[in-house]
JSON list of C-alpha atoms in Angstrom, two decimals:
[
{"chain": "M", "resi": 18, "resn": "UNK", "atom": "CA", "xyz": [-7.02, 14.30, 13.79]},
{"chain": "M", "resi": 19, "resn": "UNK", "atom": "CA", "xyz": [-10.62, 14.97, 14.73]},
{"chain": "M", "resi": 20, "resn": "UNK", "atom": "CA", "xyz": [-11.75, 14.65, 18.35]},
{"chain": "M", "resi": 21, "resn": "UNK", "atom": "CA", "xyz": [-14.72, 15.40, 20.56]},
{"chain": "M", "resi": 22, "resn": "UNK", "atom": "CA", "xyz": [-14.09, 17.39, 23.74]},
{"chain": "M", "resi": 23, "resn": "UNK", "atom": "CA", "xyz": [-16.64, 17.07, 26.53]},
{"chain": "M", "resi": 24, "resn": "UNK", "atom": "CA", "xyz": [-15.81, 20.11, 28.69]},
{"chain": "M", "resi": 25, "resn": "UNK", "atom": "CA", "xyz": [-17.13, 21.22, 32.05]},
{"chain": "M", "resi": 26, "resn": "UNK", "atom": "CA", "xyz": [-18.86, 24.60, 31.66]},
{"chain": "M", "resi": 27, "resn": "UNK", "atom": "CA", "xyz": [-19.76, 26.63, 34.74]},
{"chain": "M", "resi": 28, "resn": "UNK", "atom": "CA", "xyz": [-20.23, 30.40, 34.87]},
{"chain": "M", "resi": 29, "resn": "UNK", "atom": "CA", "xyz": [-19.26, 30.71, 38.55]},
{"chain": "M", "resi": 30, "resn": "UNK", "atom": "CA", "xyz": [-19.18, 28.69, 41.74]},
{"chain": "M", "resi": 31, "resn": "UNK", "atom": "CA", "xyz": [-22.74, 29.58, 42.76]},
{"chain": "M", "resi": 32, "resn": "UNK", "atom": "CA", "xyz": [-24.23, 28.11, 39.58]},
{"chain": "M", "resi": 33, "resn": "UNK", "atom": "CA", "xyz": [-24.47, 24.43, 38.67]},
{"chain": "M", "resi": 34, "resn": "UNK", "atom": "CA", "xyz": [-22.23, 23.29, 35.83]},
{"chain": "M", "resi": 35, "resn": "UNK", "atom": "CA", "xyz": [-22.55, 20.67, 33.12]},
{"chain": "M", "resi": 36, "resn": "UNK", "atom": "CA", "xyz": [-20.50, 18.90, 30.47]},
{"chain": "M", "resi": 37, "resn": "UNK", "atom": "CA", "xyz": [-20.83, 20.27, 26.94]},
{"chain": "M", "resi": 38, "resn": "UNK", "atom": "CA", "xyz": [-19.53, 18.55, 23.81]},
{"chain": "M", "resi": 39, "resn": "UNK", "atom": "CA", "xyz": [-17.49, 20.24, 21.07]},
{"chain": "M", "resi": 40, "resn": "UNK", "atom": "CA", "xyz": [-16.10, 18.84, 17.84]},
{"chain": "M", "resi": 41, "resn": "UNK", "atom": "CA", "xyz": [-12.55, 19.93, 17.04]},
{"chain": "M", "resi": 42, "resn": "UNK", "atom": "CA", "xyz": [-11.15, 19.11, 13.58]},
{"chain": "M", "resi": 43, "resn": "UNK", "atom": "CA", "xyz": [-7.80, 19.26, 11.77]},
{"chain": "M", "resi": 44, "resn": "UNK", "atom": "CA", "xyz": [-5.66, 18.74, 14.86]},
{"chain": "M", "resi": 45, "resn": "UNK", "atom": "CA", "xyz": [-1.97, 18.09, 14.39]},
{"chain": "M", "resi": 46, "resn": "UNK", "atom": "CA", "xyz": [-0.60, 15.22, 16.52]},
{"chain": "M", "resi": 47, "resn": "UNK", "atom": "CA", "xyz": [2.21, 17.60, 17.50]},
{"chain": "M", "resi": 48, "resn": "UNK", "atom": "CA", "xyz": [-0.16, 20.14, 19.06]},
{"chain": "M", "resi": 49, "resn": "UNK", "atom": "CA", "xyz": [-0.28, 20.37, 22.84]},
{"chain": "M", "resi": 50, "resn": "UNK", "atom": "CA", "xyz": [-3.56, 19.87, 24.66]},
{"chain": "M", "resi": 51, "resn": "UNK", "atom": "CA", "xyz": [-3.73, 23.57, 25.49]},
{"chain": "M", "resi": 52, "resn": "UNK", "atom": "CA", "xyz": [-3.24, 24.45, 21.82]},
{"chain": "M", "resi": 53, "resn": "UNK", "atom": "CA", "xyz": [-6.31, 22.37, 21.05]},
{"chain": "M", "resi": 54, "resn": "UNK", "atom": "CA", "xyz": [-8.26, 24.41, 23.59]},
{"chain": "M", "resi": 55, "resn": "UNK", "atom": "CA", "xyz": [-6.90, 27.55, 21.90]},
{"chain": "M", "resi": 56, "resn": "UNK", "atom": "CA", "xyz": [-8.15, 26.20, 18.58]},
{"chain": "M", "resi": 57, "resn": "UNK", "atom": "CA", "xyz": [-11.56, 25.50, 20.05]},
{"chain": "M", "resi": 58, "resn": "UNK", "atom": "CA", "xyz": [-11.78, 28.97, 21.60]},
{"chain": "M", "resi": 59, "resn": "UNK", "atom": "CA", "xyz": [-10.89, 30.64, 18.30]},
{"chain": "M", "resi": 60, "resn": "UNK", "atom": "CA", "xyz": [-13.74, 28.75, 16.65]},
{"chain": "M", "resi": 61, "resn": "UNK", "atom": "CA", "xyz": [-16.17, 29.56, 19.47]},
{"chain": "M", "resi": 62, "resn": "UNK", "atom": "CA", "xyz": [-15.24, 33.26, 19.35]},
{"chain": "M", "resi": 63, "resn": "UNK", "atom": "CA", "xyz": [-15.61, 33.48, 15.57]},
{"chain": "M", "resi": 64, "resn": "UNK", "atom": "CA", "xyz": [-19.05, 31.92, 15.82]},
{"chain": "M", "resi": 65, "resn": "UNK", "atom": "CA", "xyz": [-20.25, 34.17, 18.62]},
{"chain": "M", "resi": 66, "resn": "UNK", "atom": "CA", "xyz": [-19.86, 31.59, 21.37]},
{"chain": "M", "resi": 67, "resn": "UNK", "atom": "CA", "xyz": [-18.38, 31.91, 24.82]},
{"chain": "M", "resi": 68, "resn": "UNK", "atom": "CA", "xyz": [-14.76, 30.71, 24.95]},
{"chain": "M", "resi": 69, "resn": "UNK", "atom": "CA", "xyz": [-13.76, 28.11, 27.51]},
{"chain": "M", "resi": 70, "resn": "UNK", "atom": "CA", "xyz": [-11.94, 29.58, 30.50]},
{"chain": "M", "resi": 71, "resn": "UNK", "atom": "CA", "xyz": [-8.83, 27.64, 31.50]},
{"chain": "M", "resi": 72, "resn": "UNK", "atom": "CA", "xyz": [-5.62, 28.40, 33.36]},
{"chain": "M", "resi": 73, "resn": "UNK", "atom": "CA", "xyz": [-2.21, 28.61, 31.69]},
{"chain": "M", "resi": 74, "resn": "UNK", "atom": "CA", "xyz": [0.99, 30.60, 31.88]},
{"chain": "M", "resi": 75, "resn": "UNK", "atom": "CA", "xyz": [4.46, 29.31, 30.97]},
{"chain": "M", "resi": 76, "resn": "UNK", "atom": "CA", "xyz": [3.36, 26.37, 28.79]},
{"chain": "M", "resi": 77, "resn": "UNK", "atom": "CA", "xyz": [6.74, 24.82, 29.51]},
{"chain": "M", "resi": 78, "resn": "UNK", "atom": "CA", "xyz": [5.85, 22.49, 32.39]},
{"chain": "M", "resi": 79, "resn": "UNK", "atom": "CA", "xyz": [7.26, 24.89, 34.99]},
{"chain": "M", "resi": 80, "resn": "UNK", "atom": "CA", "xyz": [4.50, 26.93, 36.62]},
{"chain": "M", "resi": 81, "resn": "UNK", "atom": "CA", "xyz": [1.76, 24.33, 37.19]},
{"chain": "M", "resi": 82, "resn": "UNK", "atom": "CA", "xyz": [-1.07, 26.62, 36.11]},
{"chain": "M", "resi": 83, "resn": "UNK", "atom": "CA", "xyz": [-2.45, 24.20, 33.48]},
{"chain": "M", "resi": 84, "resn": "UNK", "atom": "CA", "xyz": [-4.70, 22.36, 35.92]},
{"chain": "M", "resi": 85, "resn": "UNK", "atom": "CA", "xyz": [-7.02, 20.02, 34.03]},
{"chain": "M", "resi": 86, "resn": "UNK", "atom": "CA", "xyz": [-8.46, 16.59, 34.73]},
{"chain": "M", "resi": 87, "resn": "UNK", "atom": "CA", "xyz": [-8.39, 14.74, 31.40]},
{"chain": "M", "resi": 88, "resn": "UNK", "atom": "CA", "xyz": [-10.39, 11.53, 31.14]},
{"chain": "M", "resi": 89, "resn": "UNK", "atom": "CA", "xyz": [-10.36, 11.28, 34.91]},
{"chain": "M", "resi": 90, "resn": "UNK", "atom": "CA", "xyz": [-6.61, 11.81, 35.33]},
{"chain": "M", "resi": 91, "resn": "UNK", "atom": "CA", "xyz": [-4.99, 14.98, 36.66]},
{"chain": "M", "resi": 92, "resn": "UNK", "atom": "CA", "xyz": [-2.84, 16.43, 33.83]},
{"chain": "M", "resi": 93, "resn": "UNK", "atom": "CA", "xyz": [-3.85, 13.53, 31.56]},
{"chain": "M", "resi": 94, "resn": "UNK", "atom": "CA", "xyz": [-2.56, 10.03, 30.81]},
{"chain": "M", "resi": 95, "resn": "UNK", "atom": "CA", "xyz": [1.20, 10.67, 30.56]},
{"chain": "M", "resi": 96, "resn": "UNK", "atom": "CA", "xyz": [3.37, 10.31, 33.67]},
{"chain": "M", "resi": 97, "resn": "UNK", "atom": "CA", "xyz": [5.55, 13.21, 34.86]},
{"chain": "M", "resi": 98, "resn": "UNK", "atom": "CA", "xyz": [3.79, 15.53, 32.41]},
{"chain": "M", "resi": 99, "resn": "UNK", "atom": "CA", "xyz": [1.83, 18.74, 32.85]},
{"chain": "M", "resi": 100, "resn": "UNK", "atom": "CA", "xyz": [-1.21, 19.43, 30.69]},
{"chain": "M", "resi": 101, "resn": "UNK", "atom": "CA", "xyz": [0.67, 22.03, 28.65]},
{"chain": "M", "resi": 102, "resn": "UNK", "atom": "CA", "xyz": [3.30, 19.41, 27.76]},
{"chain": "M", "resi": 103, "resn": "UNK", "atom": "CA", "xyz": [0.73, 16.75, 26.86]},
{"chain": "M", "resi": 104, "resn": "UNK", "atom": "CA", "xyz": [0.62, 16.26, 23.09]},
{"chain": "M", "resi": 105, "resn": "UNK", "atom": "CA", "xyz": [-2.22, 15.02, 20.94]},
{"chain": "M", "resi": 106, "resn": "UNK", "atom": "CA", "xyz": [-0.18, 12.11, 19.59]},
{"chain": "M", "resi": 107, "resn": "UNK", "atom": "CA", "xyz": [-1.04, 10.39, 22.87]},
{"chain": "M", "resi": 108, "resn": "UNK", "atom": "CA", "xyz": [-4.70, 10.32, 21.84]},
{"chain": "M", "resi": 109, "resn": "UNK", "atom": "CA", "xyz": [-6.53, 8.56, 19.01]},
{"chain": "M", "resi": 110, "resn": "UNK", "atom": "CA", "xyz": [-8.32, 10.04, 16.03]},
{"chain": "M", "resi": 111, "resn": "UNK", "atom": "CA", "xyz": [-12.04, 10.28, 16.78]},
{"chain": "M", "resi": 112, "resn": "UNK", "atom": "CA", "xyz": [-11.55, 9.93, 20.53]},
{"chain": "M", "resi": 113, "resn": "UNK", "atom": "CA", "xyz": [-13.98, 11.49, 23.01]},
{"chain": "M", "resi": 114, "resn": "UNK", "atom": "CA", "xyz": [-12.05, 13.30, 25.75]},
{"chain": "M", "resi": 115, "resn": "UNK", "atom": "CA", "xyz": [-13.56, 14.54, 29.00]},
{"chain": "M", "resi": 116, "resn": "UNK", "atom": "CA", "xyz": [-12.02, 17.73, 30.42]},
{"chain": "M", "resi": 117, "resn": "UNK", "atom": "CA", "xyz": [-12.83, 18.85, 33.94]},
{"chain": "M", "resi": 118, "resn": "UNK", "atom": "CA", "xyz": [-11.40, 21.22, 36.58]},
{"chain": "M", "resi": 119, "resn": "UNK", "atom": "CA", "xyz": [-9.65, 20.11, 39.76]},
{"chain": "M", "resi": 120, "resn": "UNK", "atom": "CA", "xyz": [-12.30, 18.63, 42.04]},
{"chain": "M", "resi": 121, "resn": "UNK", "atom": "CA", "xyz": [-11.87, 19.66, 45.67]},
{"chain": "M", "resi": 122, "resn": "UNK", "atom": "CA", "xyz": [-13.88, 21.51, 48.28]},
{"chain": "M", "resi": 123, "resn": "UNK", "atom": "CA", "xyz": [-10.76, 23.61, 48.87]},
{"chain": "M", "resi": 124, "resn": "UNK", "atom": "CA", "xyz": [-10.55, 24.56, 45.17]},
{"chain": "M", "resi": 125, "resn": "UNK", "atom": "CA", "xyz": [-13.85, 26.31, 44.31]},
{"chain": "M", "resi": 126, "resn": "UNK", "atom": "CA", "xyz": [-14.59, 26.72, 40.62]},
{"chain": "M", "resi": 127, "resn": "UNK", "atom": "CA", "xyz": [-14.17, 30.30, 39.42]},
{"chain": "M", "resi": 128, "resn": "UNK", "atom": "CA", "xyz": [-15.34, 29.64, 35.87]},
{"chain": "M", "resi": 129, "resn": "UNK", "atom": "CA", "xyz": [-15.34, 26.57, 33.62]},
{"chain": "M", "resi": 130, "resn": "UNK", "atom": "CA", "xyz": [-11.96, 24.88, 34.11]},
{"chain": "M", "resi": 131, "resn": "UNK", "atom": "CA", "xyz": [-10.46, 27.57, 36.36]},
{"chain": "M", "resi": 132, "resn": "UNK", "atom": "CA", "xyz": [-10.37, 26.95, 40.11]},
{"chain": "M", "resi": 133, "resn": "UNK", "atom": "CA", "xyz": [-9.20, 29.07, 43.04]},
{"chain": "M", "resi": 134, "resn": "UNK", "atom": "CA", "xyz": [-6.00, 27.45, 44.38]},
{"chain": "M", "resi": 135, "resn": "UNK", "atom": "CA", "xyz": [-5.11, 30.25, 46.78]},
{"chain": "M", "resi": 136, "resn": "UNK", "atom": "CA", "xyz": [-5.54, 27.80, 49.67]},
{"chain": "M", "resi": 137, "resn": "UNK", "atom": "CA", "xyz": [-2.10, 26.44, 48.77]},
{"chain": "M", "resi": 138, "resn": "UNK", "atom": "CA", "xyz": [-0.66, 29.95, 49.04]},
{"chain": "M", "resi": 139, "resn": "UNK", "atom": "CA", "xyz": [-2.16, 30.37, 52.49]},
{"chain": "M", "resi": 140, "resn": "UNK", "atom": "CA", "xyz": [-0.53, 27.12, 53.62]},
{"chain": "M", "resi": 141, "resn": "UNK", "atom": "CA", "xyz": [2.83, 28.55, 52.54]},
{"chain": "M", "resi": 142, "resn": "UNK", "atom": "CA", "xyz": [2.09, 31.82, 54.31]},
{"chain": "M", "resi": 143, "resn": "UNK", "atom": "CA", "xyz": [1.36, 29.91, 57.52]},
{"chain": "M", "resi": 144, "resn": "UNK", "atom": "CA", "xyz": [4.91, 28.64, 57.87]},
{"chain": "M", "resi": 145, "resn": "UNK", "atom": "CA", "xyz": [6.84, 28.23, 54.64]},
{"chain": "M", "resi": 146, "resn": "UNK", "atom": "CA", "xyz": [9.65, 30.60, 55.53]},
{"chain": "M", "resi": 147, "resn": "UNK", "atom": "CA", "xyz": [12.93, 30.75, 57.45]},
{"chain": "M", "resi": 148, "resn": "UNK", "atom": "CA", "xyz": [14.13, 33.43, 59.85]},
{"chain": "M", "resi": 149, "resn": "UNK", "atom": "CA", "xyz": [17.85, 32.57, 59.63]},
{"chain": "M", "resi": 150, "resn": "UNK", "atom": "CA", "xyz": [19.70, 35.34, 57.73]},
{"chain": "M", "resi": 151, "resn": "UNK", "atom": "CA", "xyz": [21.52, 33.75, 54.80]},
{"chain": "M", "resi": 152, "resn": "UNK", "atom": "CA", "xyz": [23.20, 36.89, 53.45]},
{"chain": "M", "resi": 153, "resn": "UNK", "atom": "CA", "xyz": [24.37, 36.96, 49.85]},
{"chain": "M", "resi": 154, "resn": "UNK", "atom": "CA", "xyz": [25.03, 33.90, 47.68]},
{"chain": "M", "resi": 155, "resn": "UNK", "atom": "CA", "xyz": [28.63, 33.66, 48.80]},
{"chain": "M", "resi": 156, "resn": "UNK", "atom": "CA", "xyz": [27.56, 33.57, 52.47]},
{"chain": "M", "resi": 157, "resn": "UNK", "atom": "CA", "xyz": [24.98, 30.88, 51.81]},
{"chain": "M", "resi": 158, "resn": "UNK", "atom": "CA", "xyz": [27.57, 28.80, 49.99]},
{"chain": "M", "resi": 159, "resn": "UNK", "atom": "CA", "xyz": [29.78, 28.95, 53.09]},
{"chain": "M", "resi": 160, "resn": "UNK", "atom": "CA", "xyz": [27.26, 26.79, 54.99]},
{"chain": "M", "resi": 161, "resn": "UNK", "atom": "CA", "xyz": [28.24, 23.17, 54.57]},
{"chain": "M", "resi": 162, "resn": "UNK", "atom": "CA", "xyz": [25.26, 20.98, 53.65]},
{"chain": "M", "resi": 163, "resn": "UNK", "atom": "CA", "xyz": [25.69, 17.21, 53.24]},
{"chain": "M", "resi": 164, "resn": "UNK", "atom": "CA", "xyz": [24.96, 16.14, 49.66]},
{"chain": "M", "resi": 165, "resn": "UNK", "atom": "CA", "xyz": [22.25, 13.74, 50.82]},
{"chain": "M", "resi": 166, "resn": "UNK", "atom": "CA", "xyz": [20.40, 16.57, 52.55]},
{"chain": "M", "resi": 167, "resn": "UNK", "atom": "CA", "xyz": [20.90, 18.96, 49.63]},
{"chain": "M", "resi": 168, "resn": "UNK", "atom": "CA", "xyz": [19.56, 16.37, 47.18]},
{"chain": "M", "resi": 169, "resn": "UNK", "atom": "CA", "xyz": [16.56, 15.73, 49.42]},
{"chain": "M", "resi": 170, "resn": "UNK", "atom": "CA", "xyz": [15.79, 19.43, 49.65]},
{"chain": "M", "resi": 171, "resn": "UNK", "atom": "CA", "xyz": [16.17, 19.84, 45.90]},
{"chain": "M", "resi": 172, "resn": "UNK", "atom": "CA", "xyz": [13.81, 16.93, 45.21]},
{"chain": "M", "resi": 173, "resn": "UNK", "atom": "CA", "xyz": [11.20, 18.48, 47.50]},
{"chain": "M", "resi": 174, "resn": "UNK", "atom": "CA", "xyz": [11.67, 21.94, 45.98]},
{"chain": "M", "resi": 175, "resn": "UNK", "atom": "CA", "xyz": [10.74, 20.48, 42.58]},
{"chain": "M", "resi": 176, "resn": "UNK", "atom": "CA", "xyz": [7.07, 20.68, 43.61]},
{"chain": "M", "resi": 177, "resn": "UNK", "atom": "CA", "xyz": [5.39, 23.24, 41.35]},
{"chain": "M", "resi": 178, "resn": "UNK", "atom": "CA", "xyz": [2.28, 23.63, 43.51]},
{"chain": "M", "resi": 179, "resn": "UNK", "atom": "CA", "xyz": [-0.16, 22.72, 40.76]},
{"chain": "M", "resi": 180, "resn": "UNK", "atom": "CA", "xyz": [-2.57, 20.84, 43.04]},
{"chain": "M", "resi": 181, "resn": "UNK", "atom": "CA", "xyz": [-2.75, 17.67, 40.96]},
{"chain": "M", "resi": 182, "resn": "UNK", "atom": "CA", "xyz": [-2.17, 15.68, 44.15]},
{"chain": "M", "resi": 183, "resn": "UNK", "atom": "CA", "xyz": [-5.33, 17.19, 45.62]},
{"chain": "M", "resi": 184, "resn": "UNK", "atom": "CA", "xyz": [-7.38, 16.54, 42.49]},
{"chain": "M", "resi": 185, "resn": "UNK", "atom": "CA", "xyz": [-6.30, 12.89, 42.40]},
{"chain": "M", "resi": 186, "resn": "UNK", "atom": "CA", "xyz": [-6.71, 12.14, 46.09]},
{"chain": "M", "resi": 187, "resn": "UNK", "atom": "CA", "xyz": [-10.05, 10.49, 47.02]},
{"chain": "M", "resi": 188, "resn": "UNK", "atom": "CA", "xyz": [-9.87, 12.42, 50.29]},
{"chain": "M", "resi": 189, "resn": "UNK", "atom": "CA", "xyz": [-8.95, 15.74, 48.68]},
{"chain": "M", "resi": 190, "resn": "UNK", "atom": "CA", "xyz": [-5.76, 15.92, 50.74]},
{"chain": "M", "resi": 191, "resn": "UNK", "atom": "CA", "xyz": [-2.88, 18.27, 49.98]},
{"chain": "M", "resi": 192, "resn": "UNK", "atom": "CA", "xyz": [-0.46, 16.23, 52.09]},
{"chain": "M", "resi": 193, "resn": "UNK", "atom": "CA", "xyz": [1.99, 15.59, 49.25]},
{"chain": "M", "resi": 194, "resn": "UNK", "atom": "CA", "xyz": [2.23, 19.33, 48.54]},
{"chain": "M", "resi": 195, "resn": "UNK", "atom": "CA", "xyz": [2.51, 19.99, 52.27]},
{"chain": "M", "resi": 196, "resn": "UNK", "atom": "CA", "xyz": [5.12, 17.29, 52.74]},
{"chain": "M", "resi": 197, "resn": "UNK", "atom": "CA", "xyz": [7.23, 18.66, 49.88]},
{"chain": "M", "resi": 198, "resn": "UNK", "atom": "CA", "xyz": [7.21, 22.19, 51.27]},
{"chain": "M", "resi": 199, "resn": "UNK", "atom": "CA", "xyz": [8.02, 21.07, 54.81]},
{"chain": "M", "resi": 200, "resn": "UNK", "atom": "CA", "xyz": [10.75, 18.67, 53.63]},
{"chain": "M", "resi": 201, "resn": "UNK", "atom": "CA", "xyz": [12.30, 21.34, 51.41]},
{"chain": "M", "resi": 202, "resn": "UNK", "atom": "CA", "xyz": [13.03, 23.69, 54.31]},
{"chain": "M", "resi": 203, "resn": "UNK", "atom": "CA", "xyz": [13.38, 21.04, 57.00]},
{"chain": "M", "resi": 204, "resn": "UNK", "atom": "CA", "xyz": [16.23, 19.29, 55.16]},
{"chain": "M", "resi": 205, "resn": "UNK", "atom": "CA", "xyz": [18.51, 22.34, 55.28]},
{"chain": "M", "resi": 206, "resn": "UNK", "atom": "CA", "xyz": [20.34, 23.85, 58.27]},
{"chain": "M", "resi": 207, "resn": "UNK", "atom": "CA", "xyz": [18.75, 27.27, 57.65]},
{"chain": "M", "resi": 208, "resn": "UNK", "atom": "CA", "xyz": [15.29, 25.73, 58.11]},
{"chain": "M", "resi": 209, "resn": "UNK", "atom": "CA", "xyz": [15.87, 24.19, 61.51]},
{"chain": "M", "resi": 210, "resn": "UNK", "atom": "CA", "xyz": [14.87, 27.06, 63.89]},
{"chain": "M", "resi": 211, "resn": "UNK", "atom": "CA", "xyz": [11.18, 26.96, 62.87]},
{"chain": "M", "resi": 212, "resn": "UNK", "atom": "CA", "xyz": [11.05, 23.29, 61.87]},
{"chain": "M", "resi": 213, "resn": "UNK", "atom": "CA", "xyz": [8.57, 22.05, 64.50]},
{"chain": "M", "resi": 214, "resn": "UNK", "atom": "CA", "xyz": [6.56, 25.27, 64.54]},
{"chain": "M", "resi": 215, "resn": "UNK", "atom": "CA", "xyz": [6.42, 25.26, 60.74]},
{"chain": "M", "resi": 216, "resn": "UNK", "atom": "CA", "xyz": [4.98, 21.76, 60.50]},
{"chain": "M", "resi": 217, "resn": "UNK", "atom": "CA", "xyz": [2.26, 22.42, 63.06]},
{"chain": "M", "resi": 218, "resn": "UNK", "atom": "CA", "xyz": [1.27, 25.80, 61.59]},
{"chain": "M", "resi": 219, "resn": "UNK", "atom": "CA", "xyz": [1.10, 24.54, 58.00]},
{"chain": "M", "resi": 220, "resn": "UNK", "atom": "CA", "xyz": [-0.91, 21.43, 58.93]},
{"chain": "M", "resi": 221, "resn": "UNK", "atom": "CA", "xyz": [-3.32, 23.57, 60.92]},
{"chain": "M", "resi": 222, "resn": "UNK", "atom": "CA", "xyz": [-3.84, 25.83, 57.89]},
{"chain": "M", "resi": 223, "resn": "UNK", "atom": "CA", "xyz": [-4.17, 22.79, 55.61]},
{"chain": "M", "resi": 224, "resn": "UNK", "atom": "CA", "xyz": [-7.03, 21.47, 57.74]},
{"chain": "M", "resi": 225, "resn": "UNK", "atom": "CA", "xyz": [-8.65, 24.90, 58.08]},
{"chain": "M", "resi": 226, "resn": "UNK", "atom": "CA", "xyz": [-8.79, 25.23, 54.30]},
{"chain": "M", "resi": 227, "resn": "UNK", "atom": "CA", "xyz": [-10.95, 22.10, 54.06]},
{"chain": "M", "resi": 228, "resn": "UNK", "atom": "CA", "xyz": [-8.41, 19.64, 52.64]},
{"chain": "M", "resi": 229, "resn": "UNK", "atom": "CA", "xyz": [-8.96, 16.03, 53.65]},
{"chain": "M", "resi": 230, "resn": "UNK", "atom": "CA", "xyz": [-6.70, 13.72, 55.62]},
{"chain": "M", "resi": 231, "resn": "UNK", "atom": "CA", "xyz": [-4.07, 11.48, 54.05]},
{"chain": "M", "resi": 232, "resn": "UNK", "atom": "CA", "xyz": [-4.63, 7.70, 54.05]},
{"chain": "M", "resi": 233, "resn": "UNK", "atom": "CA", "xyz": [-1.48, 6.86, 52.05]},
{"chain": "M", "resi": 234, "resn": "UNK", "atom": "CA", "xyz": [-3.38, 5.71, 48.95]},
{"chain": "M", "resi": 235, "resn": "UNK", "atom": "CA", "xyz": [-0.65, 7.04, 46.65]},
{"chain": "M", "resi": 236, "resn": "UNK", "atom": "CA", "xyz": [-2.79, 8.55, 43.88]},
{"chain": "M", "resi": 237, "resn": "UNK", "atom": "CA", "xyz": [-1.08, 11.87, 44.59]},
{"chain": "M", "resi": 238, "resn": "UNK", "atom": "CA", "xyz": [2.42, 10.80, 43.65]},
{"chain": "M", "resi": 239, "resn": "UNK", "atom": "CA", "xyz": [1.13, 8.81, 40.67]},
{"chain": "M", "resi": 240, "resn": "UNK", "atom": "CA", "xyz": [-0.12, 12.00, 38.97]},
{"chain": "M", "resi": 241, "resn": "UNK", "atom": "CA", "xyz": [2.49, 14.45, 40.26]},
{"chain": "M", "resi": 242, "resn": "UNK", "atom": "CA", "xyz": [4.21, 16.01, 37.23]},
{"chain": "M", "resi": 243, "resn": "UNK", "atom": "CA", "xyz": [7.33, 16.66, 39.32]},
{"chain": "M", "resi": 244, "resn": "UNK", "atom": "CA", "xyz": [7.54, 13.09, 40.62]},
{"chain": "M", "resi": 245, "resn": "UNK", "atom": "CA", "xyz": [7.41, 14.06, 44.31]},
{"chain": "M", "resi": 246, "resn": "UNK", "atom": "CA", "xyz": [7.79, 10.75, 46.21]},
{"chain": "M", "resi": 247, "resn": "UNK", "atom": "CA", "xyz": [5.27, 9.53, 48.77]},
{"chain": "M", "resi": 248, "resn": "UNK", "atom": "CA", "xyz": [7.83, 9.47, 51.57]},
{"chain": "M", "resi": 249, "resn": "UNK", "atom": "CA", "xyz": [7.65, 13.27, 51.69]},
{"chain": "M", "resi": 250, "resn": "UNK", "atom": "CA", "xyz": [4.43, 12.67, 53.62]},
{"chain": "M", "resi": 251, "resn": "UNK", "atom": "CA", "xyz": [6.35, 10.49, 56.07]},
{"chain": "M", "resi": 252, "resn": "UNK", "atom": "CA", "xyz": [8.69, 13.43, 56.67]},
{"chain": "M", "resi": 253, "resn": "UNK", "atom": "CA", "xyz": [5.65, 15.63, 57.24]},
{"chain": "M", "resi": 254, "resn": "UNK", "atom": "CA", "xyz": [4.25, 13.21, 59.82]},
{"chain": "M", "resi": 255, "resn": "UNK", "atom": "CA", "xyz": [7.63, 12.97, 61.56]},
{"chain": "M", "resi": 256, "resn": "UNK", "atom": "CA", "xyz": [7.94, 16.74, 61.88]},
{"chain": "M", "resi": 257, "resn": "UNK", "atom": "CA", "xyz": [4.36, 17.08, 63.13]},
{"chain": "M", "resi": 258, "resn": "UNK", "atom": "CA", "xyz": [4.90, 14.44, 65.82]},
{"chain": "M", "resi": 259, "resn": "UNK", "atom": "CA", "xyz": [8.16, 16.11, 66.79]},
{"chain": "M", "resi": 260, "resn": "UNK", "atom": "CA", "xyz": [6.38, 19.45, 67.03]},
{"chain": "M", "resi": 261, "resn": "UNK", "atom": "CA", "xyz": [3.60, 18.03, 69.20]},
{"chain": "M", "resi": 262, "resn": "UNK", "atom": "CA", "xyz": [6.18, 16.40, 71.48]},
{"chain": "M", "resi": 263, "resn": "UNK", "atom": "CA", "xyz": [8.15, 19.62, 71.92]},
{"chain": "M", "resi": 264, "resn": "UNK", "atom": "CA", "xyz": [4.98, 21.65, 72.36]},
{"chain": "M", "resi": 265, "resn": "UNK", "atom": "CA", "xyz": [3.84, 19.40, 75.20]},
{"chain": "M", "resi": 266, "resn": "UNK", "atom": "CA", "xyz": [7.30, 19.52, 76.79]},
{"chain": "M", "resi": 267, "resn": "UNK", "atom": "CA", "xyz": [7.72, 15.73, 76.76]}
]
């Protein structure tokens, strides 16, 4: 396969960026998208060019570091797939492919395709913890949790924190990420003591970071590689309303 990559190049957040085109030849259909970027960077380096900066780590669809918008879609055209698990057989020979970073005011560009997603970490720091002592594994297993609640918590915990939901949302909201993290802890008995406080604190941090509000468009769940359902946001809204009610003493 031979393709043309139109890639966003930007030295740092204080400089304007632009799309630059690169021809990449002799691509195997079984190569991942990140391997194609590796191939391009090898060629750029050998010819004295500046390699394209992009995020990656596990390359197994686990960590969520491979944050790319490909032809306008976060993580590319395949559902429930991270960029590192996206293979070139899903593209056509001779195709022109646009590659951009996550677009959000809360995710400033560091360089090229790399953005600063530490805002998500600060949301977790604001309330994503429990104070209940769980002891060792045997002690935790002694706490009876209904299967429905355990399944719900597990589904929420599947969120890998990649930020695709933010990149896809027209409002730049991180509500799906926020809903998953709040639902994860709020579904379990150990997470109940701080449940209301957690929701309010994490939403406050979410807004302070510059993320937009949720209008239930659903683009977030459509691109989520972990398949986090939209009703996680409903759980978020429920816990926030509960927190406001308890805070006001009504």
